[in-house]
mmCIF file of C-alpha atoms in Angstrom:
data_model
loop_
_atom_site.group_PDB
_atom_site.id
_atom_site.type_symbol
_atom_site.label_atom_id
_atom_site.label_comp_id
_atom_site.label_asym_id
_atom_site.label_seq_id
_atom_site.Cartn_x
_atom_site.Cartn_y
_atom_site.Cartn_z
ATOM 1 C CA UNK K 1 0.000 0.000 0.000
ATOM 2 C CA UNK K 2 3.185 2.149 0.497
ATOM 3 C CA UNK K 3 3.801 5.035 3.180
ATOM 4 C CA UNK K 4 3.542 8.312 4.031
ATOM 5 C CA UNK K 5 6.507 10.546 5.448
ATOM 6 C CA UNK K 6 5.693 14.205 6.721
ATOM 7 C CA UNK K 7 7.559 16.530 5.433
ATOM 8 C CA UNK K 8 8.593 20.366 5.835
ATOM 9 C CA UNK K 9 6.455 21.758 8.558
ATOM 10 C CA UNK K 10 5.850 25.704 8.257
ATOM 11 C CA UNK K 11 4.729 27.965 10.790
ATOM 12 C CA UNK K 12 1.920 30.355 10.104
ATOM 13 C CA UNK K 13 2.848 33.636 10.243
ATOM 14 C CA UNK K 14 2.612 35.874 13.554
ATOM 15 C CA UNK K 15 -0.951 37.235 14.591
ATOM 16 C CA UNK K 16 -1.537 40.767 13.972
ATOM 17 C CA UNK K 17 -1.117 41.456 17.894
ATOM 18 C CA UNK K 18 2.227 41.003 17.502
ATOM 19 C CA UNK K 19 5.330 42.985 16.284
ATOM 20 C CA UNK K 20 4.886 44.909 12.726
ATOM 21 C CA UNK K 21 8.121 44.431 11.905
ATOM 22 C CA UNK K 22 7.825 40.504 11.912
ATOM 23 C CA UNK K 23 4.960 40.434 9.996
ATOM 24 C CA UNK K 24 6.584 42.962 7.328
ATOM 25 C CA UNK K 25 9.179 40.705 6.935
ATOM 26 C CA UNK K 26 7.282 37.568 6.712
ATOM 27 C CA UNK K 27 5.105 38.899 4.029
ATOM 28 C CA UNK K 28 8.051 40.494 1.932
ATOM 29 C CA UNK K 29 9.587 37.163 2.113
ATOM 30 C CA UNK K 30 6.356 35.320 1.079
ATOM 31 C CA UNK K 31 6.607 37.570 -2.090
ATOM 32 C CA UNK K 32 10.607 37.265 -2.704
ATOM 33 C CA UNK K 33 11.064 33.502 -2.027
ATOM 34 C CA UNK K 34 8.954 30.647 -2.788
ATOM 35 C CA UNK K 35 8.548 29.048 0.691
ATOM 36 C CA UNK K 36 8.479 25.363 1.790
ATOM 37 C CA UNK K 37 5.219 23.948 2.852
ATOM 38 C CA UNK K 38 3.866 21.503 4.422
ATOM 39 C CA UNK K 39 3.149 17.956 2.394
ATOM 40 C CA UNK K 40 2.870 14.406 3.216
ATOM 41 C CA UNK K 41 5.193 12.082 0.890
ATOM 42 C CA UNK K 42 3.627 8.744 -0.037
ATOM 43 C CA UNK K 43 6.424 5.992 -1.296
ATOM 44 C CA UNK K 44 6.185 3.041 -2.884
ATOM 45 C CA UNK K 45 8.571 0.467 -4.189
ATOM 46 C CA UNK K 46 9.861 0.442 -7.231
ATOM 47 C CA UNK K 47 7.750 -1.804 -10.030
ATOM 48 C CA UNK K 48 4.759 -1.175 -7.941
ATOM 49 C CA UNK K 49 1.405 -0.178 -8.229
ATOM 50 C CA UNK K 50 0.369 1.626 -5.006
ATOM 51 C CA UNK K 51 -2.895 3.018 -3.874
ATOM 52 C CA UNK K 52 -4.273 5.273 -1.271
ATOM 53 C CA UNK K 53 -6.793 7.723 -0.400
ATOM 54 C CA UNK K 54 -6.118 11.118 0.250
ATOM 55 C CA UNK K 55 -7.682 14.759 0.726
ATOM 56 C CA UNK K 56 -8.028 17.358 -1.693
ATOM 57 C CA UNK K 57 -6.513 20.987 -1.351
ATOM 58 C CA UNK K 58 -3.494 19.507 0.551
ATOM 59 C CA UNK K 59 -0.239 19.263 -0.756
ATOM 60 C CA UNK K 60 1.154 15.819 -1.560
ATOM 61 C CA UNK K 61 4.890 14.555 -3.154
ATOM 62 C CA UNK K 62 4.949 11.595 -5.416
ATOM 63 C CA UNK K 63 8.423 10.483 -5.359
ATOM 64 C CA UNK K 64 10.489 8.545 -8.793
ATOM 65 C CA UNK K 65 13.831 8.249 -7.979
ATOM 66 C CA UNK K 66 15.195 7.921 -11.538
ATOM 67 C CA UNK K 67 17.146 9.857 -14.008
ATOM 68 C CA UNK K 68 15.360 10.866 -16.892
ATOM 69 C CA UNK K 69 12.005 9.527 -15.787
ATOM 70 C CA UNK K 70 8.773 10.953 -17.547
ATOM 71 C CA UNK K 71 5.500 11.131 -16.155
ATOM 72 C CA UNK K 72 2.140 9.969 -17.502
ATOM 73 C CA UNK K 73 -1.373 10.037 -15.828
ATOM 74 C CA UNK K 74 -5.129 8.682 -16.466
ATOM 75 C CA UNK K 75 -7.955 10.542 -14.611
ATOM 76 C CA UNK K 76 -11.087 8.601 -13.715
ATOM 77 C CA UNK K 77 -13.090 10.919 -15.973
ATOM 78 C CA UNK K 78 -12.732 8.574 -18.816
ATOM 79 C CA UNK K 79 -9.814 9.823 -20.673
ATOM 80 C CA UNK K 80 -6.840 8.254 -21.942
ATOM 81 C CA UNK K 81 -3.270 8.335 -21.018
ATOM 82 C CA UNK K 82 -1.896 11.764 -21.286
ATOM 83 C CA UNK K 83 1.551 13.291 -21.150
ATOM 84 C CA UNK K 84 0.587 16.748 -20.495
ATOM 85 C CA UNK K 85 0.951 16.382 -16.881
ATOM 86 C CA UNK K 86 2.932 19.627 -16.736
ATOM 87 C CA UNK K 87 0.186 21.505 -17.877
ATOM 88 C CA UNK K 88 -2.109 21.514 -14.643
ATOM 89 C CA UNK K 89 -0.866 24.858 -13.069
ATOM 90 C CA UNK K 90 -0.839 22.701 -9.550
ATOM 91 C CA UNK K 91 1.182 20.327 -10.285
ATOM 92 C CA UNK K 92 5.089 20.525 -10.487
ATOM 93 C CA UNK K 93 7.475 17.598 -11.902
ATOM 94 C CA UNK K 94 10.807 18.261 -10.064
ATOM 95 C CA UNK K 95 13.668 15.935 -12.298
ATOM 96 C CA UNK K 96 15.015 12.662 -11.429
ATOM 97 C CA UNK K 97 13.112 13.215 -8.243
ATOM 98 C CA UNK K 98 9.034 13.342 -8.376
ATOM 99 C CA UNK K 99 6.166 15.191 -8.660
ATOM 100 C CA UNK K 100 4.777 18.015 -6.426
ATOM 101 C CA UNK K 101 0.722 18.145 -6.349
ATOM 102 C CA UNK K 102 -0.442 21.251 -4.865
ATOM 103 C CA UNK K 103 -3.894 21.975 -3.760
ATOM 104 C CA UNK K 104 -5.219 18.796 -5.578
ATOM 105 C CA UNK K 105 -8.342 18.902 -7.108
ATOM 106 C CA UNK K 106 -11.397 15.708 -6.655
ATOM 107 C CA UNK K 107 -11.286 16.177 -10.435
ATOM 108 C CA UNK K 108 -7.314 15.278 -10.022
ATOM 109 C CA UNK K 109 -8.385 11.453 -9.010
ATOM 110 C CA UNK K 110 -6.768 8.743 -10.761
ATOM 111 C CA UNK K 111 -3.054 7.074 -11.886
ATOM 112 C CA UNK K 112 0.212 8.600 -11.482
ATOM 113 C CA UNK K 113 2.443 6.790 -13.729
ATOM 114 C CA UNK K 114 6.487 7.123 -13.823
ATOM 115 C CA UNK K 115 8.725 5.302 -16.176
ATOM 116 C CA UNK K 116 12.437 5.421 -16.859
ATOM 117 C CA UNK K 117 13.799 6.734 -20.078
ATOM 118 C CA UNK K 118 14.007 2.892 -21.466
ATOM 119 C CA UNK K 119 10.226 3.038 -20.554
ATOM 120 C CA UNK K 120 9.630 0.673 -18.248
ATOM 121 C CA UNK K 121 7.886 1.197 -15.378
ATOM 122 C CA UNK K 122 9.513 2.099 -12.152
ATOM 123 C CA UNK K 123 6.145 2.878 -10.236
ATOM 124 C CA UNK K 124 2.414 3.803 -10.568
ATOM 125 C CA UNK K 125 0.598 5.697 -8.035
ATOM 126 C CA UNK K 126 -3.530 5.512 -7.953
ATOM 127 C CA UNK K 127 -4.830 8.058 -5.841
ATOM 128 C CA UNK K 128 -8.419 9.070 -4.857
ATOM 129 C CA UNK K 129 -8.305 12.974 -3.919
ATOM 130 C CA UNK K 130 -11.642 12.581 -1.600
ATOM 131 C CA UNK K 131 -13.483 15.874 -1.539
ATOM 132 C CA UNK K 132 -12.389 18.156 1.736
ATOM 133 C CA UNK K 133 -15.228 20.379 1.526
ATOM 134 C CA UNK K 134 -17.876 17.624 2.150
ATOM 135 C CA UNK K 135 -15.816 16.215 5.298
ATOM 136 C CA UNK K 136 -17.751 14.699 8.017
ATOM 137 C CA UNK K 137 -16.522 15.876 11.499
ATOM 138 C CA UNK K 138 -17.277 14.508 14.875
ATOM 139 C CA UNK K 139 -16.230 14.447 18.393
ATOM 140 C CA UNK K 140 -15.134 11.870 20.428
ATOM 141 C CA UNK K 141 -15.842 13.039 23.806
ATOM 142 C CA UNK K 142 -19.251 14.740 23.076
ATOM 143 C CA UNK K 143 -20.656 11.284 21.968
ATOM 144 C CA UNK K 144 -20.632 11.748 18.252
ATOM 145 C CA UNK K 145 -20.694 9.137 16.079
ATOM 146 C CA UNK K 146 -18.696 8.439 12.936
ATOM 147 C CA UNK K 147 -20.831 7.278 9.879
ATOM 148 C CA UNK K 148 -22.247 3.934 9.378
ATOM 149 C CA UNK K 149 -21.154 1.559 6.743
ATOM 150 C CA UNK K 150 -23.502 1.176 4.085
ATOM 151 C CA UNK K 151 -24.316 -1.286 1.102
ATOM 152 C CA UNK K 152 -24.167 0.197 -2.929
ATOM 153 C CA UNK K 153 -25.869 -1.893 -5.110
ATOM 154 C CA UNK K 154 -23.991 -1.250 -8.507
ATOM 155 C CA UNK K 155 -24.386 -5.149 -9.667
ATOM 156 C CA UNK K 156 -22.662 -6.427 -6.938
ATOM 157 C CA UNK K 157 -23.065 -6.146 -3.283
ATOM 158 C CA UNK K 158 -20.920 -3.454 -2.138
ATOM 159 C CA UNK K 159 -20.316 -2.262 1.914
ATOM 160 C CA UNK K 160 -19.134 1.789 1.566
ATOM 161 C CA UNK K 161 -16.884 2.020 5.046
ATOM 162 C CA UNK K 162 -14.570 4.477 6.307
ATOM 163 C CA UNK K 163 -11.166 3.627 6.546
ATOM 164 C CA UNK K 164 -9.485 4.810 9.642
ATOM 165 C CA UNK K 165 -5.692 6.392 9.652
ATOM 166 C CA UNK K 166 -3.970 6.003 12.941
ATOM 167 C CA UNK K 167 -4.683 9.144 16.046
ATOM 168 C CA UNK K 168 -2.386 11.963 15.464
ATOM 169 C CA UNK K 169 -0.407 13.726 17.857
ATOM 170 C CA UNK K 170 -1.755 15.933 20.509
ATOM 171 C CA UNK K 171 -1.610 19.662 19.595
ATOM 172 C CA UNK K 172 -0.304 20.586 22.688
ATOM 173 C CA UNK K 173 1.697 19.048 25.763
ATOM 174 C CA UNK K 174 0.940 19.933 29.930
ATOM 175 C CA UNK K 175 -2.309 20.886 30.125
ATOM 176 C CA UNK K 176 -5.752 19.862 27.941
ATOM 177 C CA UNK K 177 -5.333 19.208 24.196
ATOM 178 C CA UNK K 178 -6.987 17.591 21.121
ATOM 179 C CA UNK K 179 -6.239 15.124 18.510
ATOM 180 C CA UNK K 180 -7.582 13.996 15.305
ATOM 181 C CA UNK K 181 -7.509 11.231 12.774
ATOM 182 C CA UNK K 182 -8.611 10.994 9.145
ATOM 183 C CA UNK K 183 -11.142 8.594 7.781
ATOM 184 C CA UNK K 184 -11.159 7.756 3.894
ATOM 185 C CA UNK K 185 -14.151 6.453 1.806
ATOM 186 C CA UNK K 186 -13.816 3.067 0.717
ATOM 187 C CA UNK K 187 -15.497 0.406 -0.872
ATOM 188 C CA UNK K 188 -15.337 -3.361 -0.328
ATOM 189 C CA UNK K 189 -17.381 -6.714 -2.185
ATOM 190 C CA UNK K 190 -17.428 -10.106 -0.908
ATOM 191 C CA UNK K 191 -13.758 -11.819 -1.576
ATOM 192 C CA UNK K 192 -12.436 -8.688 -2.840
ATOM 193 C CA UNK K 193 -10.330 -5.942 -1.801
ATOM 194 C CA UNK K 194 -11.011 -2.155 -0.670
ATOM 195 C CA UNK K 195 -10.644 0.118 -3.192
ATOM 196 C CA UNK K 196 -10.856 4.150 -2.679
ATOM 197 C CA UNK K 197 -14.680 5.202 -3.398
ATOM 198 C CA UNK K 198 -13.831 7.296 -6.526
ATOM 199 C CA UNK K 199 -11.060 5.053 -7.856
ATOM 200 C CA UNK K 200 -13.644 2.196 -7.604
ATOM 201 C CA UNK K 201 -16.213 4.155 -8.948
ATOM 202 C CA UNK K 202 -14.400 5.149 -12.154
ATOM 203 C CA UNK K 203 -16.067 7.126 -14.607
ATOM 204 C CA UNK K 204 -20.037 6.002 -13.201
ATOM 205 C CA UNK K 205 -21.736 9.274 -11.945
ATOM 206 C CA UNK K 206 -22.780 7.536 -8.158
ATOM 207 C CA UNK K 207 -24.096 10.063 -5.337
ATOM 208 C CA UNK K 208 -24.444 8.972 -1.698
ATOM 209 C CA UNK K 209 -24.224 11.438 1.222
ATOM 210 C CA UNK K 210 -22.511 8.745 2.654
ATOM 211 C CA UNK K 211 -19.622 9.124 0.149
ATOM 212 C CA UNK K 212 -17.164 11.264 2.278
ATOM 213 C CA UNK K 213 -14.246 11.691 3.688
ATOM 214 C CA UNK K 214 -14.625 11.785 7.833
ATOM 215 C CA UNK K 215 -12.410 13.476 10.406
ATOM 216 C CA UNK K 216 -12.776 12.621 14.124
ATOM 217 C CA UNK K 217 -11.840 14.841 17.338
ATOM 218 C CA UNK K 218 -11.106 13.558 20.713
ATOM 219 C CA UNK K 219 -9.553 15.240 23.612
ATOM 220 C CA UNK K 220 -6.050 14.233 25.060
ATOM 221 C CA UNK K 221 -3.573 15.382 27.698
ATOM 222 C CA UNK K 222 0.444 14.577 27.575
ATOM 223 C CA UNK K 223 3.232 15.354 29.425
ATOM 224 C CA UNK K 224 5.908 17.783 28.027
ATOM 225 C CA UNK K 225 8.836 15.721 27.855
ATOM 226 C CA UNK K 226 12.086 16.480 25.838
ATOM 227 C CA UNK K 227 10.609 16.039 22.075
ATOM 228 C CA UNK K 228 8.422 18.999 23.280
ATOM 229 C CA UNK K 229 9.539 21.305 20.253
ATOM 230 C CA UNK K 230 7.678 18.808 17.759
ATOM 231 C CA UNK K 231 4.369 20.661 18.890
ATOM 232 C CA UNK K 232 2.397 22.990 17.468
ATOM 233 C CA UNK K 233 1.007 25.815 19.309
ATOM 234 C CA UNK K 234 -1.983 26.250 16.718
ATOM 235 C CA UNK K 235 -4.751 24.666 15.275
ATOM 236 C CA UNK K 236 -4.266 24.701 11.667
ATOM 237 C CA UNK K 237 -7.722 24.280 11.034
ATOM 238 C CA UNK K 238 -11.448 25.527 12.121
ATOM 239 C CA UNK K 239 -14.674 23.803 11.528
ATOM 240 C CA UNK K 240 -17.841 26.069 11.128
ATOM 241 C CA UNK K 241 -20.252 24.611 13.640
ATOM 242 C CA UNK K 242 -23.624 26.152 11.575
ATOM 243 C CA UNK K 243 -22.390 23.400 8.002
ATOM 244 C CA UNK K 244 -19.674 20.971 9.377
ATOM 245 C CA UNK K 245 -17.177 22.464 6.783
ATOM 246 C CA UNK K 246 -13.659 22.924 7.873
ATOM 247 C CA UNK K 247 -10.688 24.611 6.327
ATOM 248 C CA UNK K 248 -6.765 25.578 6.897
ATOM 249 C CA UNK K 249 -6.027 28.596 8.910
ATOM 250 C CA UNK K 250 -2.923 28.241 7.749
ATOM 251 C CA UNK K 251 -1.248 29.320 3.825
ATOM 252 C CA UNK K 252 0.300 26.519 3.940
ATOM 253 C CA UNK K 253 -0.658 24.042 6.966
ATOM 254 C CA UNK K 254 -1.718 20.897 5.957
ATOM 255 C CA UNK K 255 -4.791 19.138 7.953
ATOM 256 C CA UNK K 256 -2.069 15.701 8.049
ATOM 257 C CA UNK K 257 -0.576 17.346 11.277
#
């Protein structure tokens, strides 16, 4: 299935409260440099085929450690292979190294091929960019519950589930804090294995409101111990409490942290 690797953590900039001069300088080096973000690296070995969900509008590396290497990718809307990869203004192939997907797009679903200037393949990522504006958010300790796995006829007897990543880290250390973990849409038939919603779905036009990604909330108290520095002292995101939606506070946070 392969693995993810965090990568270049950014603070936000300082809060208005505090000095002009920092925040001068921050934003005249926003506009001078380009600045490292924040983006989760998924690997997977070479002369593989690798697939995972993810979330949309946060940034994600696609490594392919060879020289020369070109790039090719199919989106689930039904069209073929294309070599114009290069021409989405989100998405940046860096040589001999990988490719750089900012901000993907639900429309951006589908297989991220890489093969080495003989033209073989050396690996082939399928990725389902699950919609962040339609994530489901609950809380742990208020009694919430996650969705409930549901069947999707679509001539075979499909269970839709959510597919739970592991807790994260608690945003703070010493006193009261929360944590969160992501959930993914998946779908699963008798003697077969999950598969991403939308990278299951293919090209078929299928709505369910149970289709969505899911994001869970739970409260959590650590000690401060040595490794203290790892923590954040801000929430990089905020949910609006009147439609569920939730977004980065944060240029460029990244709701994997």
């Amino acid at each position: 299935m392969g693995d993810f690797t965090m990568a270049s953590v950014v603070p936000c900039p300082p809060p208005q409260s505090q000095s002009t001069m920092l925040t001068t300088l921050w934003l005249l080096l926003s506009f001078a440099v380009p600045l490292p973000g924040f983006y989760v690296s998924f690997s997977c070995p070479n002369e593989k085929q690798c697939q995972r969900a993810l979330l949309s509008d946060n940034d994600v590396f696609l490594p392919c450690n060879s020289s020369g290497s070109q790039w090719y990718f199919f989106l689930q809307d039904g069209t073929s292979w294309s070599h114009t990869l290069s021409s989405a203004s989100n998405i940046e192939i860096i040589p001999d190294s990988g490719v750089l997907i900012q901000s993907p797009l639900p429309s951006q679903t589908g297989f991220y091929h890489c093969q080495d200037k003989d033209g073989l393949q050396v690996v082939q990522y399928e990725i389902d960019f699950q919609d962040v504006s339609t994530l489901h958010i609950t809380h742990k300790g208020l009694g919430q519950k996650p969705l409930r796995n549901e069947s999707l006829s679509l001539g075979g007897k499909g269970i839709v589930f959510t597919r739970w990543e592991p807790w994260q880290d608690c945003n703070r250390c010493g006193g009261l804090g929360e944590r969160k973990r992501l959930g993914y849409c998946y779908i699963e038939e008798p003697l077969q294995e999950p598969m991403p919603c939308w990278l299951y779905l293919g090209g078929r036009k299928v709505w369910s409101s149970r289709m969505r990604p899911e994001m869970q909330v739970d409260a959590c108290h650590v000690p401060c111990t040595a490794l203290t520095s790892d923590y954040v002292p801000f929430d990089n995101f905020e949910i609006t409490e009147e439609s569920g939606s939730v977004w980065l506070t944060c240029p460029l946070g990244s709701v994997y942290r």
